[in-house]
Coordinates of C-alpha atoms in Angstrom, one line a residue:
M1 CA -1.5 -1.2 -41.2
V2 CA 0.2 -0.2 -44.4
T3 CA -1.6 3.2 -44.5
S4 CA -0.7 3.9 -40.9
L5 CA 2.9 3.3 -41.5
V6 CA 2.9 5.5 -44.6
N7 CA 1.2 8.3 -42.7
I8 CA 3.9 8.1 -40.0
Y9 CA 6.6 8.2 -42.6
F10 CA 5.3 11.3 -44.2
S11 CA 4.6 13.0 -40.9
Y12 CA 8.2 12.6 -39.8
S13 CA 9.5 13.5 -43.3
L14 CA 7.5 16.8 -43.0
F15 CA 8.9 17.3 -39.5
I16 CA 12.5 17.1 -40.6
G17 CA 11.9 19.1 -43.7
I18 CA 12.5 16.7 -46.6
T19 CA 9.0 17.3 -47.9
S20 CA 6.3 20.0 -47.6
H21 CA 3.4 17.6 -48.2
R22 CA 1.2 15.6 -45.8
F23 CA -0.4 12.3 -46.8
I24 CA -4.1 12.4 -45.9
K25 CA -6.6 9.8 -47.2
Q26 CA -4.4 8.6 -50.0
R27 CA -3.8 12.2 -51.2
F28 CA -0.8 14.6 -50.9
R29 CA -1.8 17.9 -49.3
T30 CA 0.3 21.0 -48.8
S31 CA -0.3 24.6 -47.8
V32 CA 1.6 27.9 -47.5
V33 CA 2.3 27.2 -43.8
L34 CA 3.7 23.8 -44.6
R35 CA 5.9 25.1 -47.4
Y36 CA 7.3 27.9 -45.1
Y37 CA 7.8 25.4 -42.3
A38 CA 9.9 23.1 -44.6
L39 CA 11.9 26.1 -45.9
I40 CA 12.7 27.3 -42.3
A41 CA 13.6 23.7 -41.3
N42 CA 15.9 23.4 -44.4
I43 CA 17.6 26.7 -43.6
L44 CA 18.2 25.8 -40.0
T45 CA 19.7 22.4 -41.0
L46 CA 22.0 23.9 -43.6
T47 CA 23.3 26.6 -41.3
M48 CA 23.5 24.8 -38.0
L49 CA 24.7 21.4 -39.1
P50 CA 28.3 22.4 -39.9
L51 CA 28.7 24.0 -36.5
V52 CA 27.2 20.9 -34.8
M53 CA 29.4 18.6 -36.8
W54 CA 32.5 20.6 -36.0
N55 CA 31.7 20.6 -32.3
T56 CA 31.0 16.9 -32.4
R57 CA 34.4 16.3 -34.0
I58 CA 36.2 18.2 -31.3
S59 CA 34.3 16.3 -28.6
F60 CA 35.2 13.0 -30.3
Q61 CA 38.9 13.9 -30.5
A62 CA 38.9 14.9 -26.8
R63 CA 37.6 11.5 -25.7
G64 CA 40.9 9.8 -26.3
H65 CA 44.1 9.5 -28.3
F66 CA 43.0 8.0 -31.7
P67 CA 45.2 7.2 -34.7
Q68 CA 45.4 9.8 -37.4
L69 CA 43.6 7.6 -39.9
I70 CA 40.6 7.4 -37.5
L71 CA 40.4 11.2 -37.5
I72 CA 40.8 11.5 -41.2
T73 CA 38.0 9.0 -41.9
Y74 CA 35.8 10.8 -39.4
N75 CA 36.3 14.0 -41.3
V76 CA 35.7 12.3 -44.7
R77 CA 32.5 10.6 -43.5
Y78 CA 30.9 13.8 -42.2
M79 CA 32.0 15.9 -45.2
V80 CA 30.4 13.4 -47.6
T81 CA 27.3 13.2 -45.4
Y82 CA 26.9 17.0 -45.2
S83 CA 27.4 17.3 -49.0
V84 CA 24.6 14.7 -49.6
I85 CA 22.3 16.4 -47.1
I86 CA 22.8 19.7 -49.0
Y87 CA 21.8 18.1 -52.2
T88 CA 18.9 16.4 -50.5
I89 CA 17.5 19.6 -49.1
L90 CA 18.0 21.6 -52.3
S91 CA 16.3 18.9 -54.4
R92 CA 13.2 18.7 -52.2
G93 CA 11.0 20.2 -55.0
F94 CA 11.8 17.4 -57.3
R95 CA 10.7 14.8 -54.8
D96 CA 7.5 16.7 -54.1
T97 CA 6.9 16.6 -57.9
A98 CA 7.3 12.8 -57.8
F99 CA 4.7 12.6 -55.0
R100 CA 2.2 14.6 -57.0
E101 CA 2.8 12.5 -60.1
M102 CA 2.2 9.4 -58.0
E103 CA -1.1 10.6 -56.5
P104 CA -3.5 10.1 -59.5
L105 CA -2.0 6.7 -60.2
L106 CA -2.4 5.6 -56.6
L107 CA -6.1 6.7 -56.5
K108 CA -6.7 4.9 -59.8
L109 CA -5.0 1.7 -58.4
I110 CA -7.2 1.7 -55.3
E111 CA -10.3 2.1 -57.4
E112 CA -9.1 -0.8 -59.7
E113 CA -8.5 -3.1 -56.7
K114 CA -12.0 -2.3 -55.3
R115 CA -13.6 -2.8 -58.7
C116 CA -11.9 -6.2 -59.2
G117 CA -12.6 -7.3 -55.6
Q118 CA -8.9 -7.5 -54.8
Q119 CA -8.7 -6.0 -51.3
G120 CA -5.4 -7.5 -50.2
V121 CA -1.8 -7.0 -51.2
R122 CA 0.3 -10.0 -52.1
R123 CA 1.9 -11.4 -48.9
S124 CA 5.5 -11.2 -50.2
L125 CA 5.0 -7.5 -51.0
Q126 CA 3.6 -6.9 -47.5
V127 CA 6.6 -8.7 -45.9
L128 CA 9.0 -6.7 -48.0
L129 CA 7.4 -3.4 -46.9
Y130 CA 7.3 -4.3 -43.2
V131 CA 10.9 -5.4 -43.2
K132 CA 11.9 -2.1 -44.9
F133 CA 9.9 -0.1 -42.3
F134 CA 11.6 -2.1 -39.6
T135 CA 15.1 -1.3 -40.9
V136 CA 14.3 2.4 -41.3
L137 CA 12.9 2.5 -37.7
W138 CA 15.9 0.7 -36.4
L139 CA 18.4 3.0 -38.0
C140 CA 16.6 6.1 -37.0
V141 CA 15.9 5.1 -33.4
T142 CA 19.3 3.5 -32.6
E143 CA 21.3 6.3 -34.2
T144 CA 19.3 8.8 -32.2
F145 CA 19.8 6.8 -29.0
F146 CA 23.5 6.5 -29.6
M147 CA 23.9 10.2 -30.1
F148 CA 21.9 10.9 -26.9
H149 CA 24.1 8.5 -25.0
S150 CA 27.2 10.3 -26.3
L151 CA 26.2 13.7 -24.8
E152 CA 28.8 15.0 -22.4
A153 CA 26.1 16.6 -20.3
V154 CA 22.4 17.2 -20.4
N155 CA 21.8 20.9 -21.0
F156 CA 20.1 23.1 -23.6
L157 CA 23.2 23.4 -25.8
M158 CA 23.8 19.7 -25.9
L159 CA 20.2 18.9 -26.5
A160 CA 20.1 21.4 -29.4
R161 CA 23.2 19.7 -30.9
F162 CA 21.6 16.3 -30.4
F163 CA 18.3 17.5 -32.0
V164 CA 20.0 19.0 -35.1
L165 CA 22.5 16.2 -35.7
G166 CA 19.9 13.4 -35.1
N167 CA 17.3 14.7 -37.5
A168 CA 20.0 15.6 -40.1
T169 CA 21.4 12.0 -40.2
N170 CA 17.9 10.6 -40.3
V171 CA 17.3 12.6 -43.5
L172 CA 19.6 10.2 -45.4
V173 CA 17.6 7.2 -44.1
M174 CA 14.2 8.6 -44.8
V175 CA 14.7 9.9 -48.4
P176 CA 15.5 6.5 -50.0
M177 CA 12.3 5.2 -48.2
G178 CA 10.3 7.5 -50.4
Y179 CA 11.8 6.0 -53.5
F180 CA 11.1 2.5 -52.2
L181 CA 7.5 3.4 -51.4
A182 CA 6.8 4.7 -54.9
L183 CA 8.3 1.5 -56.4
W184 CA 6.4 -0.6 -54.0
H185 CA 3.0 0.9 -54.9
I186 CA 3.8 0.5 -58.6
A187 CA 4.8 -3.2 -58.0
R188 CA 1.5 -3.6 -56.2
G189 CA -0.4 -2.2 -59.1
L190 CA 1.5 -4.4 -61.7
D191 CA 0.7 -7.4 -59.5
C192 CA -3.0 -6.5 -59.5
V193 CA -3.0 -6.1 -63.3
N194 CA -1.2 -9.4 -63.8
R195 CA -3.7 -11.3 -61.5
R196 CA -6.7 -9.8 -63.3
L197 CA -5.2 -10.5 -66.7
D198 CA -4.6 -14.2 -65.8
A199 CA -8.2 -14.4 -64.5
I200 CA -9.6 -13.1 -67.8
I201 CA -7.4 -15.1 -70.2
T202 CA -7.7 -18.4 -68.4
S203 CA -11.5 -18.1 -68.0
S204 CA -13.6 -20.6 -70.1
F205 CA -15.8 -17.8 -71.5
R206 CA -14.8 -14.3 -72.4
S207 CA -17.5 -11.7 -72.9
P208 CA -17.1 -8.5 -74.8
R209 CA -16.9 -6.7 -71.5
D210 CA -13.8 -8.8 -70.6
M211 CA -12.2 -7.6 -73.8
E212 CA -12.9 -4.0 -72.9
E213 CA -11.4 -4.7 -69.4
L214 CA -8.3 -6.1 -71.1
Q215 CA -7.9 -2.8 -73.0
H216 CA -8.3 -1.0 -69.7
L217 CA -5.7 -3.2 -67.9
W218 CA -3.3 -2.7 -70.8
S219 CA -3.6 1.1 -70.4
L220 CA -3.1 0.8 -66.6
H221 CA 0.0 -1.4 -67.2
S222 CA 1.4 1.2 -69.5
S223 CA 0.7 4.0 -67.1
L224 CA 2.4 2.1 -64.2
T225 CA 5.5 1.4 -66.4
Q226 CA 5.8 5.0 -67.5
T227 CA 5.3 6.2 -63.9
A228 CA 8.1 3.9 -62.7
I229 CA 10.4 5.4 -65.4
N230 CA 9.5 8.9 -64.4
I231 CA 9.9 8.3 -60.6
N232 CA 13.3 6.6 -61.2
K233 CA 14.4 9.6 -63.4
I234 CA 13.4 12.1 -60.7
Y235 CA 15.0 10.1 -57.9
G236 CA 18.1 9.1 -59.9
P237 CA 20.6 11.8 -58.8
Q238 CA 19.3 11.5 -55.2
M239 CA 19.7 7.8 -55.1
L240 CA 23.2 8.1 -56.6
A241 CA 24.2 10.5 -53.8
C242 CA 22.6 8.4 -51.1
R243 CA 24.4 5.3 -52.4
L244 CA 27.7 7.1 -52.4
D245 CA 27.1 8.1 -48.8
N246 CA 26.1 4.6 -47.9
F247 CA 29.2 3.2 -49.5
I248 CA 31.5 5.6 -47.6
I249 CA 29.8 4.9 -44.3
G250 CA 30.0 1.2 -45.0
V251 CA 33.8 1.3 -45.6
I252 CA 34.5 3.7 -42.7
Q253 CA 32.3 2.0 -40.1
A254 CA 33.7 -1.4 -40.9
Y255 CA 37.2 0.0 -40.4
W256 CA 36.1 1.6 -37.1
G257 CA 34.6 -1.6 -36.0
A258 CA 37.9 -3.5 -36.6
F259 CA 39.8 -0.8 -34.7
F260 CA 37.5 -0.6 -31.7
T261 CA 37.3 -4.4 -31.5
F262 CA 41.0 -5.2 -31.7
G263 CA 42.8 -1.8 -31.1
T264 CA 41.2 -0.6 -27.9
T265 CA 39.0 -1.7 -25.0
T266 CA 35.4 -1.4 -26.0
P267 CA 32.3 -2.8 -24.1
V268 CA 30.8 -5.9 -25.7
Y269 CA 27.4 -4.3 -26.0
W270 CA 28.7 -1.5 -28.1
L271 CA 30.4 -3.9 -30.4
V272 CA 27.2 -5.9 -30.8
Y273 CA 25.3 -2.7 -31.4
G274 CA 27.7 -1.6 -34.1
C275 CA 27.6 -5.0 -35.8
V276 CA 23.8 -5.2 -35.9
S277 CA 23.5 -1.6 -37.1
Y278 CA 26.0 -2.3 -39.9
Q279 CA 24.0 -5.3 -41.0
M280 CA 20.7 -3.3 -40.8
R281 CA 22.1 -0.6 -43.0
S282 CA 23.3 -3.2 -45.6
L283 CA 19.8 -4.9 -45.5
D284 CA 18.1 -1.5 -45.9
Y285 CA 19.8 -0.9 -49.3
Y286 CA 19.5 -4.5 -50.3
L287 CA 15.7 -4.1 -50.0
I288 CA 15.7 -1.1 -52.3
D289 CA 17.7 -3.1 -55.0
H290 CA 15.5 -6.1 -54.4
M291 CA 12.4 -4.0 -55.0
C292 CA 13.9 -2.8 -58.4
D293 CA 14.2 -6.5 -59.3
V294 CA 10.6 -7.2 -58.2
I295 CA 9.1 -4.4 -60.2
A296 CA 11.0 -5.4 -63.3
E297 CA 9.8 -9.0 -62.8
Y298 CA 6.1 -8.0 -62.4
Q299 CA 6.3 -5.6 -65.4
S300 CA 7.4 -8.3 -67.8
A301 CA 5.8 -11.3 -66.0
A302 CA 5.9 -14.6 -68.0
R303 CA 2.6 -15.6 -69.7
H304 CA 3.2 -19.3 -70.0
A305 CA -0.3 -20.3 -69.0
W306 CA -1.8 -18.2 -71.8
S307 CA -0.3 -20.5 -74.5
E308 CA -2.9 -23.2 -73.7
Q309 CA -5.8 -20.8 -74.0
R310 CA -7.8 -19.5 -77.0
W311 CA -6.2 -16.3 -78.3
S312 CA -7.8 -13.2 -79.8
K313 CA -6.4 -10.2 -81.6
E314 CA -6.5 -8.2 -78.3
I315 CA -4.5 -10.8 -76.4
S316 CA -2.0 -11.2 -79.2
A317 CA -1.5 -7.4 -79.3
F318 CA -1.0 -7.2 -75.6
V319 CA 1.6 -10.0 -75.6
T320 CA 3.5 -8.3 -78.4
Y321 CA 3.4 -5.0 -76.4
N322 CA 4.5 -6.8 -73.2
N323 CA 7.4 -8.6 -74.9
S324 CA 8.6 -5.5 -76.6
L325 CA 8.6 -3.2 -73.6
K326 CA 11.1 -4.3 -70.9
L327 CA 11.4 -2.0 -67.9
E328 CA 15.0 -1.1 -67.2
L329 CA 15.6 1.3 -64.3
W330 CA 18.9 3.1 -64.8
T331 CA 20.3 5.5 -62.2
C332 CA 21.6 8.6 -64.1
G333 CA 22.5 6.2 -67.0
L334 CA 25.4 4.8 -64.9
Y335 CA 24.0 1.5 -63.5
Q336 CA 20.9 -0.6 -63.0
P337 CA 19.9 -1.0 -59.3
N338 CA 19.3 -4.6 -58.6
R339 CA 20.5 -7.4 -56.3
S340 CA 23.6 -8.0 -58.5
L341 CA 24.6 -4.4 -57.9
W342 CA 24.2 -4.8 -54.2
F343 CA 26.5 -7.8 -54.1
D344 CA 29.1 -5.9 -56.2
M345 CA 28.9 -2.9 -53.8
I346 CA 29.5 -5.2 -50.8
T347 CA 32.5 -6.7 -52.5
S348 CA 33.9 -3.2 -53.2
V349 CA 33.2 -2.2 -49.6
W350 CA 35.3 -5.1 -48.3
Y351 CA 38.1 -4.3 -50.8
Y352 CA 38.4 -0.7 -49.5
I353 CA 38.2 -1.9 -45.9
L354 CA 41.3 -4.0 -46.5
M355 CA 43.0 -0.9 -48.0
L356 CA 42.1 1.2 -44.9
L357 CA 43.4 -1.6 -42.6
Q358 CA 46.7 -1.6 -44.6
F359 CA 47.0 2.1 -44.3
H360 CA 46.3 1.8 -40.6
L361 CA 49.1 -0.7 -40.1
V362 CA 51.6 1.3 -42.2
M363 CA 50.8 4.6 -40.4
G364 CA 51.0 2.8 -37.0
N365 CA 54.5 1.5 -37.9
L366 CA 55.6 5.0 -39.0
S367 CA 54.4 6.6 -35.8
E368 CA 56.3 4.0 -33.7
Q369 CA 59.5 4.8 -35.7
F370 CA 59.3 8.5 -35.1

């Protein structure tokens, strides 16, 4: 099930041009044809998207008489979104490098799980991955459906506009999923290492072969930690840009929700759709920050049960290493992604929502006076 979902993710990522790799049998594969296809898709997105956004803005303004602040925030939202899409497309090579770096570790992890007889993934990690895929699917499908419903007419020009804008907006949902998947596999590997270490240390008899395996698991633990640092470094600027876009959308969509709920007549089902989509977008980024907490917890898992066992020089060396190397994932040296950051971001979103509502009331009073 997990492999099928990952294959679907990379197939659609290739289709919209955010990668030039396919994921086949736990390996990343590319070719000259795929690289040229991704390049053409990127060029079309960068050149056609501004025209489509401008045309969409004109259509939106023609639908009714909206307050000036609604139009201003509309422009700000799509300017930020287009800027982030530009960076996302131009940095495609860095993300492909991250995938290639992840491949040997992924193969090594699968071999390790088979060797140790651990075929399953921890249930909590499975649930986390399935919920993340559900939020991504919801955001992509519902946004696409909303754009299709907003078409003035069904003809070739409108369908082309829908196709370009729908895939472009999905880019900013799909790219963070790649970061999440990389961290998820590393967390899966660390959990496998931790369970095997516990089995070795708590066993009543340790053979020399167990001590050799301890050294092997130590090396794998170090490789997983270093890969997590490298993946975070590669994805750092991208996640910073995506978080900025998510923050802007969170503020503006909440303001629009308040306006269309109390300032104009809107069907109830659209209000419900907007509310659910807003919560799904918030949950989507919460899962990313939660995964950063999970991987830090697995990397420096507590070894309390070991204190009651017979120690050796190898065990003592590993515990010293584990206590001295704490995994800290910093985004461009600015902040650490974790659940605390997510709650701080939500607080900031509500603060700026209140500011926008105040501007809305002030500008409404000024328009009535003049």
